[in-house]
mmCIF file of C-alpha atoms and ligand atoms in Angstrom:
data_model
loop_
_atom_site.group_PDB
_atom_site.id
_atom_site.type_symbol
_atom_site.label_atom_id
_atom_site.label_comp_id
_atom_site.label_asym_id
_atom_site.label_seq_id
_atom_site.Cartn_x
_atom_site.Cartn_y
_atom_site.Cartn_z
ATOM 1 C CA MET A 25 0.000 0.000 0.000
ATOM 2 C CA THR A 26 1.545 3.343 -0.954
ATOM 3 C CA LYS A 27 0.598 6.679 0.471
ATOM 4 C CA ASP A 28 2.633 9.886 0.634
ATOM 5 C CA ARG A 29 2.098 10.082 4.348
ATOM 6 C CA LYS A 30 3.750 7.446 6.509
ATOM 7 C CA LEU A 31 1.226 5.454 8.522
ATOM 8 C CA ILE A 32 1.324 5.981 12.266
ATOM 9 C CA ILE A 33 -0.185 3.281 14.447
ATOM 10 C CA ALA A 34 -0.340 3.980 18.163
ATOM 11 C CA GLY A 35 -1.502 1.864 21.067
ATOM 12 C CA ASN A 36 -3.406 3.740 23.756
ATOM 13 C CA TRP A 37 -3.168 1.431 26.727
ATOM 14 C CA LYS A 38 -5.435 3.684 28.807
ATOM 15 C CA MET A 39 -5.481 2.752 32.523
ATOM 16 C CA ASN A 40 -4.146 -0.751 31.946
ATOM 17 C CA LYS A 41 -0.828 -2.494 32.676
ATOM 18 C CA THR A 42 1.398 -2.196 35.707
ATOM 19 C CA ALA A 43 5.002 -1.307 34.941
ATOM 20 C CA ALA A 44 5.907 -5.011 35.010
ATOM 21 C CA GLU A 45 3.057 -5.952 32.664
ATOM 22 C CA ALA A 46 3.928 -3.066 30.366
ATOM 23 C CA ALA A 47 7.550 -4.190 30.225
ATOM 24 C CA ALA A 48 6.504 -7.706 29.258
ATOM 25 C CA LEU A 49 4.191 -6.476 26.511
ATOM 26 C CA VAL A 50 6.634 -4.044 24.980
ATOM 27 C CA ALA A 51 9.404 -6.645 24.989
ATOM 28 C CA GLU A 52 7.151 -8.856 22.859
ATOM 29 C CA LEU A 53 6.337 -5.956 20.538
ATOM 30 C CA LYS A 54 10.001 -5.083 20.162
ATOM 31 C CA ARG A 55 10.794 -8.638 19.097
ATOM 32 C CA ASP A 56 7.810 -9.143 16.790
ATOM 33 C CA LEU A 57 7.881 -5.736 15.105
ATOM 34 C CA ALA A 58 11.651 -5.386 14.720
ATOM 35 C CA LYS A 59 11.539 -5.538 10.927
ATOM 36 C CA VAL A 60 8.708 -3.058 10.397
ATOM 37 C CA LYS A 61 9.893 0.105 8.657
ATOM 38 C CA GLU A 62 6.762 1.169 6.826
ATOM 39 C CA VAL A 63 4.861 2.373 9.884
ATOM 40 C CA ASP A 64 5.631 4.731 12.761
ATOM 41 C CA ILE A 65 4.863 2.557 15.778
ATOM 42 C CA VAL A 66 3.957 4.248 19.055
ATOM 43 C CA VAL A 67 2.956 2.848 22.449
ATOM 44 C CA CYS A 68 1.274 5.019 25.058
ATOM 45 C CA PRO A 69 1.481 3.323 28.459
ATOM 46 C CA PRO A 70 0.283 4.895 31.712
ATOM 47 C CA PHE A 71 2.715 7.403 33.262
ATOM 48 C CA THR A 72 3.850 4.860 35.849
ATOM 49 C CA ALA A 73 5.181 2.544 33.138
ATOM 50 C CA LEU A 74 6.967 5.138 30.978
ATOM 51 C CA SER A 75 10.322 4.644 32.652
ATOM 52 C CA GLU A 76 10.360 0.846 32.269
ATOM 53 C CA VAL A 77 9.065 0.927 28.721
ATOM 54 C CA SER A 78 11.488 3.649 27.647
ATOM 55 C CA LYS A 79 14.448 1.500 28.695
ATOM 56 C CA ILE A 80 13.231 -1.510 26.727
ATOM 57 C CA ILE A 81 12.513 0.324 23.480
ATOM 58 C CA LEU A 82 15.819 2.164 23.396
ATOM 59 C CA ASP A 83 17.377 1.399 19.989
ATOM 60 C CA SER A 84 14.166 -0.036 18.605
ATOM 61 C CA ASN A 85 11.633 1.152 16.036
ATOM 62 C CA ILE A 86 8.990 1.668 18.746
ATOM 63 C CA HIS A 87 8.383 5.222 19.959
ATOM 64 C CA LEU A 88 6.969 6.314 23.251
ATOM 65 C CA GLY A 89 3.821 8.353 23.813
ATOM 66 C CA ALA A 90 2.004 9.579 26.902
ATOM 67 C CA GLN A 91 -1.750 9.702 27.350
ATOM 68 C CA ASN A 92 -2.001 13.243 28.672
ATOM 69 C CA MET A 93 0.087 16.110 30.043
ATOM 70 C CA SER A 94 -0.327 19.427 31.787
ATOM 71 C CA GLU A 95 -0.712 22.669 29.899
ATOM 72 C CA HIS A 96 1.640 24.236 32.462
ATOM 73 C CA ALA A 97 5.420 24.011 32.403
ATOM 74 C CA ARG A 98 5.828 23.581 36.191
ATOM 75 C CA GLY A 99 4.484 24.718 39.512
ATOM 76 C CA ALA A 100 1.784 24.101 42.061
ATOM 77 C CA TYR A 101 -0.435 21.719 40.090
ATOM 78 C CA THR A 102 -0.839 18.703 42.319
ATOM 79 C CA GLY A 103 -1.038 15.436 40.453
ATOM 80 C CA GLU A 104 -0.077 16.882 37.078
ATOM 81 C CA ILE A 105 2.792 15.853 34.785
ATOM 82 C CA SER A 106 4.710 18.353 32.649
ATOM 83 C CA ALA A 107 6.169 18.043 29.170
ATOM 84 C CA GLU A 108 9.674 18.330 30.599
ATOM 85 C CA MET A 109 9.012 15.326 32.862
ATOM 86 C CA LEU A 110 7.860 13.317 29.855
ATOM 87 C CA LYS A 111 10.946 14.311 27.887
ATOM 88 C CA GLU A 112 13.078 12.671 30.551
ATOM 89 C CA PHE A 113 11.759 9.314 29.313
ATOM 90 C CA SER A 114 12.178 10.195 25.639
ATOM 91 C CA VAL A 115 8.462 10.619 25.134
ATOM 92 C CA ARG A 116 7.938 11.761 21.538
ATOM 93 C CA TYR A 117 4.124 11.869 21.350
ATOM 94 C CA VAL A 118 1.269 12.760 23.656
ATOM 95 C CA ILE A 119 -2.412 11.956 23.252
ATOM 96 C CA LEU A 120 -4.462 15.072 23.989
ATOM 97 C CA GLY A 121 -8.197 15.613 24.305
ATOM 98 C CA HIS A 122 -9.160 11.962 24.233
ATOM 99 C CA SER A 123 -12.951 11.657 24.456
ATOM 100 C CA GLU A 124 -12.620 9.918 27.809
ATOM 101 C CA ARG A 125 -10.810 12.961 29.194
ATOM 102 C CA ARG A 126 -13.279 15.299 27.514
ATOM 103 C CA GLN A 127 -16.062 13.333 29.206
ATOM 104 C CA TYR A 128 -14.655 12.492 32.661
ATOM 105 C CA GLN A 129 -12.238 15.378 33.199
ATOM 106 C CA LYS A 130 -14.377 17.871 31.286
ATOM 107 C CA GLU A 131 -11.471 18.898 29.049
ATOM 108 C CA SER A 132 -12.419 21.668 26.639
ATOM 109 C CA ASP A 133 -11.099 22.484 23.187
ATOM 110 C CA GLU A 134 -9.431 25.532 24.688
ATOM 111 C CA LEU A 135 -7.576 23.435 27.247
ATOM 112 C CA VAL A 136 -6.558 20.925 24.581
ATOM 113 C CA SER A 137 -5.132 23.741 22.443
ATOM 114 C CA LYS A 138 -3.090 25.016 25.407
ATOM 115 C CA LYS A 139 -1.758 21.514 25.986
ATOM 116 C CA ALA A 140 -0.923 21.158 22.294
ATOM 117 C CA GLN A 141 1.067 24.385 22.416
ATOM 118 C CA ALA A 142 2.881 23.221 25.567
ATOM 119 C CA ALA A 143 3.695 19.911 23.870
ATOM 120 C CA HIS A 144 5.152 21.671 20.831
ATOM 121 C CA ALA A 145 7.187 23.973 23.062
ATOM 122 C CA ALA A 146 8.870 20.802 24.345
ATOM 123 C CA ALA A 147 9.131 19.206 20.877
ATOM 124 C CA ILE A 148 6.590 16.516 21.750
ATOM 125 C CA LYS A 149 4.158 15.743 18.949
ATOM 126 C CA PRO A 150 0.531 15.962 20.061
ATOM 127 C CA ILE A 151 -2.028 13.425 18.908
ATOM 128 C CA VAL A 152 -5.157 15.550 19.144
ATOM 129 C CA CYS A 153 -8.378 13.557 19.403
ATOM 130 C CA VAL A 154 -11.713 14.662 17.998
ATOM 131 C CA GLY A 155 -14.949 12.802 17.371
ATOM 132 C CA GLU A 156 -18.704 12.986 17.625
ATOM 133 C CA LYS A 157 -21.032 11.154 20.000
ATOM 134 C CA LEU A 158 -23.724 8.795 18.759
ATOM 135 C CA GLU A 159 -26.571 11.248 19.287
ATOM 136 C CA GLU A 160 -24.607 13.921 17.448
ATOM 137 C CA ARG A 161 -24.086 11.630 14.471
ATOM 138 C CA GLU A 162 -27.733 10.617 14.469
ATOM 139 C CA GLY A 163 -28.732 14.263 14.704
ATOM 140 C CA GLY A 164 -26.694 15.090 11.586
ATOM 141 C CA LEU A 165 -24.220 17.135 13.642
ATOM 142 C CA THR A 166 -21.017 15.206 12.901
ATOM 143 C CA GLU A 167 -19.376 17.855 10.722
ATOM 144 C CA LYS A 168 -20.425 20.720 12.983
ATOM 145 C CA ILE A 169 -18.915 18.971 16.018
ATOM 146 C CA LEU A 170 -15.721 18.084 14.156
ATOM 147 C CA GLU A 171 -15.340 21.644 12.926
ATOM 148 C CA THR A 172 -15.701 23.084 16.440
ATOM 149 C CA GLN A 173 -13.287 20.557 17.914
ATOM 150 C CA VAL A 174 -10.658 20.815 15.179
ATOM 151 C CA ARG A 175 -10.658 24.628 15.094
ATOM 152 C CA GLY A 176 -10.759 24.918 18.894
ATOM 153 C CA SER A 177 -8.245 22.223 19.772
ATOM 154 C CA LEU A 178 -5.661 23.307 17.168
ATOM 155 C CA ALA A 179 -6.109 27.037 17.772
ATOM 156 C CA GLY A 180 -2.904 29.010 17.937
ATOM 157 C CA LEU A 181 -0.663 26.437 16.274
ATOM 158 C CA THR A 182 1.717 27.621 13.587
ATOM 159 C CA LYS A 183 1.979 25.875 10.222
ATOM 160 C CA GLU A 184 5.267 24.331 11.309
ATOM 161 C CA GLN A 185 3.630 22.985 14.468
ATOM 162 C CA ALA A 186 0.652 21.702 12.490
ATOM 163 C CA LEU A 187 3.005 19.591 10.398
ATOM 164 C CA GLU A 188 4.204 17.953 13.613
ATOM 165 C CA THR A 189 0.659 17.413 14.907
ATOM 166 C CA ILE A 190 -1.402 14.276 14.427
ATOM 167 C CA VAL A 191 -5.176 14.425 14.458
ATOM 168 C CA ALA A 192 -7.040 11.330 15.627
ATOM 169 C CA TYR A 193 -10.627 10.938 14.492
ATOM 170 C CA GLU A 194 -12.298 8.807 17.125
ATOM 171 C CA PRO A 195 -16.078 8.631 16.857
ATOM 172 C CA VAL A 196 -17.148 8.188 20.466
ATOM 173 C CA TRP A 197 -19.750 5.558 19.538
ATOM 174 C CA ALA A 198 -17.010 3.349 18.092
ATOM 175 C CA ILE A 199 -14.694 3.416 21.121
ATOM 176 C CA GLY A 200 -14.639 0.163 23.064
ATOM 177 C CA THR A 201 -17.953 -0.875 21.566
ATOM 178 C CA GLY A 202 -16.795 -3.263 18.858
ATOM 179 C CA ARG A 203 -18.824 -1.076 16.521
ATOM 180 C CA THR A 204 -16.259 0.385 14.173
ATOM 181 C CA ALA A 205 -16.960 3.121 11.663
ATOM 182 C CA THR A 206 -17.302 1.710 8.175
ATOM 183 C CA PRO A 207 -14.356 2.529 5.924
ATOM 184 C CA GLU A 208 -16.666 4.933 4.063
ATOM 185 C CA GLN A 209 -17.712 6.709 7.264
ATOM 186 C CA ALA A 210 -14.084 7.006 8.347
ATOM 187 C CA GLN A 211 -12.939 8.273 4.941
ATOM 188 C CA SER A 212 -15.713 10.833 4.786
ATOM 189 C CA ALA A 213 -14.893 12.225 8.248
ATOM 190 C CA HIS A 214 -11.161 12.231 7.499
ATOM 191 C CA ALA A 215 -11.652 14.046 4.191
ATOM 192 C CA PHE A 216 -13.800 16.614 5.974
ATOM 193 C CA ILE A 217 -11.128 17.092 8.652
ATOM 194 C CA ARG A 218 -8.420 17.474 5.998
ATOM 195 C CA GLY A 219 -10.534 20.140 4.323
ATOM 196 C CA LEU A 220 -10.718 22.011 7.621
ATOM 197 C CA LEU A 221 -6.958 21.661 8.089
ATOM 198 C CA ALA A 222 -6.503 23.196 4.633
ATOM 199 C CA GLU A 223 -8.708 26.143 5.611
ATOM 200 C CA ILE A 224 -6.785 26.639 8.851
ATOM 201 C CA PHE A 225 -3.198 25.876 7.826
ATOM 202 C CA GLY A 226 -3.279 26.112 4.045
ATOM 203 C CA ASN A 227 -3.083 23.798 1.069
ATOM 204 C CA GLU A 228 0.626 23.219 1.490
ATOM 205 C CA VAL A 229 0.270 21.908 5.013
ATOM 206 C CA ALA A 230 -2.981 19.909 5.132
ATOM 207 C CA PRO A 231 -1.957 17.188 2.639
ATOM 208 C CA LYS A 232 1.113 16.476 4.772
ATOM 209 C CA MET A 233 -0.721 16.125 8.096
ATOM 210 C CA ARG A 234 -1.544 12.684 9.365
ATOM 211 C CA ILE A 235 -5.046 11.774 10.509
ATOM 212 C CA GLN A 236 -5.468 8.567 12.502
ATOM 213 C CA TYR A 237 -8.686 6.644 12.906
ATOM 214 C CA GLY A 238 -9.590 5.234 16.322
ATOM 215 C CA GLY A 239 -12.522 3.163 17.507
ATOM 216 C CA SER A 240 -12.606 -0.638 17.640
ATOM 217 C CA VAL A 241 -9.693 -1.106 15.241
ATOM 218 C CA LYS A 242 -8.879 -4.835 15.114
ATOM 219 C CA PRO A 243 -6.631 -7.002 12.941
ATOM 220 C CA ASN A 244 -9.609 -7.971 10.773
ATOM 221 C CA ASN A 245 -10.740 -4.426 9.911
ATOM 222 C CA ALA A 246 -7.369 -2.642 9.828
ATOM 223 C CA ARG A 247 -6.558 -3.264 6.184
ATOM 224 C CA GLU A 248 -9.732 -1.777 4.798
ATOM 225 C CA LEU A 249 -9.639 1.210 7.126
ATOM 226 C CA MET A 250 -5.959 1.949 6.454
ATOM 227 C CA SER A 251 -6.439 1.724 2.706
ATOM 228 C CA GLN A 252 -8.778 4.711 2.680
ATOM 229 C CA PRO A 253 -7.073 7.674 1.021
ATOM 230 C CA ASP A 254 -7.278 10.028 4.007
ATOM 231 C CA VAL A 255 -6.730 7.475 6.784
ATOM 232 C CA ASP A 256 -3.085 7.659 7.826
ATOM 233 C CA GLY A 257 -2.956 5.339 10.759
ATOM 234 C CA ALA A 258 -4.787 4.088 13.808
ATOM 235 C CA LEU A 259 -5.140 4.890 17.480
ATOM 236 C CA VAL A 260 -5.838 1.508 19.005
ATOM 237 C CA GLY A 261 -7.316 0.883 22.447
ATOM 238 C CA GLY A 262 -8.356 -2.630 23.450
ATOM 239 C CA ALA A 263 -6.488 -4.431 20.677
ATOM 240 C CA SER A 264 -3.211 -2.753 21.686
ATOM 241 C CA LEU A 265 -3.170 -4.555 25.039
ATOM 242 C CA GLU A 266 -1.975 -7.825 23.533
ATOM 243 C CA ALA A 267 1.036 -8.242 21.280
ATOM 244 C CA ARG A 268 -0.764 -10.585 18.922
ATOM 245 C CA SER A 269 -3.618 -8.243 18.085
ATOM 246 C CA PHE A 270 -1.515 -5.053 17.975
ATOM 247 C CA CYS A 271 1.025 -6.701 15.696
ATOM 248 C CA GLY A 272 -1.824 -8.125 13.616
ATOM 249 C CA ILE A 273 -3.138 -4.624 13.023
ATOM 250 C CA ILE A 274 0.289 -3.385 11.961
ATOM 251 C CA PHE A 275 1.034 -6.322 9.663
ATOM 252 C CA ASN A 276 -2.397 -6.099 8.069
ATOM 253 C CA SER A 277 -1.896 -2.388 7.391
ATOM 254 C CA ILE A 278 1.296 -2.660 5.339
HETATM 255 P P1 LIG B 20 -10.837 0.848 21.251
HETATM 256 O O1 LIG B 20 -9.832 0.442 20.213
HETATM 257 O O2 LIG B 20 -10.807 -0.021 22.476
HETATM 258 O O3 LIG B 20 -12.206 1.024 20.684
HETATM 259 O O4 LIG B 20 -10.374 2.300 21.803
HETATM 260 C C1 LIG B 20 -10.103 3.298 20.891
HETATM 261 C C2 LIG B 20 -9.493 4.437 21.605
HETATM 262 O O5 LIG B 20 -10.129 5.104 22.414
HETATM 263 C C3 LIG B 20 -8.085 4.743 21.331
HETATM 264 O O6 LIG B 20 -7.699 5.964 21.862
#
């Protein structure tokens, strides 16, 4: 499969895996994925496993991501983690504005944009998540929601920063439900998002930006999803928790 943009497939482990379990999983991934060059491979363990995982993937083709970070550089923010702290473990990516954080921690587009700017200031690439809820899709509001989220969450980024930003389209109704978007639904949302990116950052930038799909990606649906023209990778939840299924997704995508 050839596409100008290199596929990026990331595992979002969410609140799963102790440091010891994470180490075991990533050691398997390192062995099984050693020959893969066609895809940027990223794992996003919980904060408490970043140190262990970072040691194991040193000198491998697996990159490290975090699942969140503070919009602040330092200071009196109990319980928060800064970009600088992530850099210590060679974190290269950070998931921002995941729908679970938007829902449970009430994260707004404005907050996500501040975090994205803080990530760029530390040369960490943000993976900015957007996506509509089921009732919004059924109410014909998908594009309106995506437009608000994309414009709000990427506000203030320069063109250069946009090129180092990944957008993840994750329809909320497809997350953890086993109900994936059809390849046509994914392509249509991704094409719409790319159109917005062109309006915001220009026609030079938008075609170079990568847009991941997330929501019940499995080995058996990865190929069709990844072959859509505007789908440039996957953000994988449940299926990233086992080496066999995560590797299956990657091998079926190349
Ligand atoms: P699932 O793959 O479990 O549906 O989760 C998707 C997701 O939320 C990735 O960020």
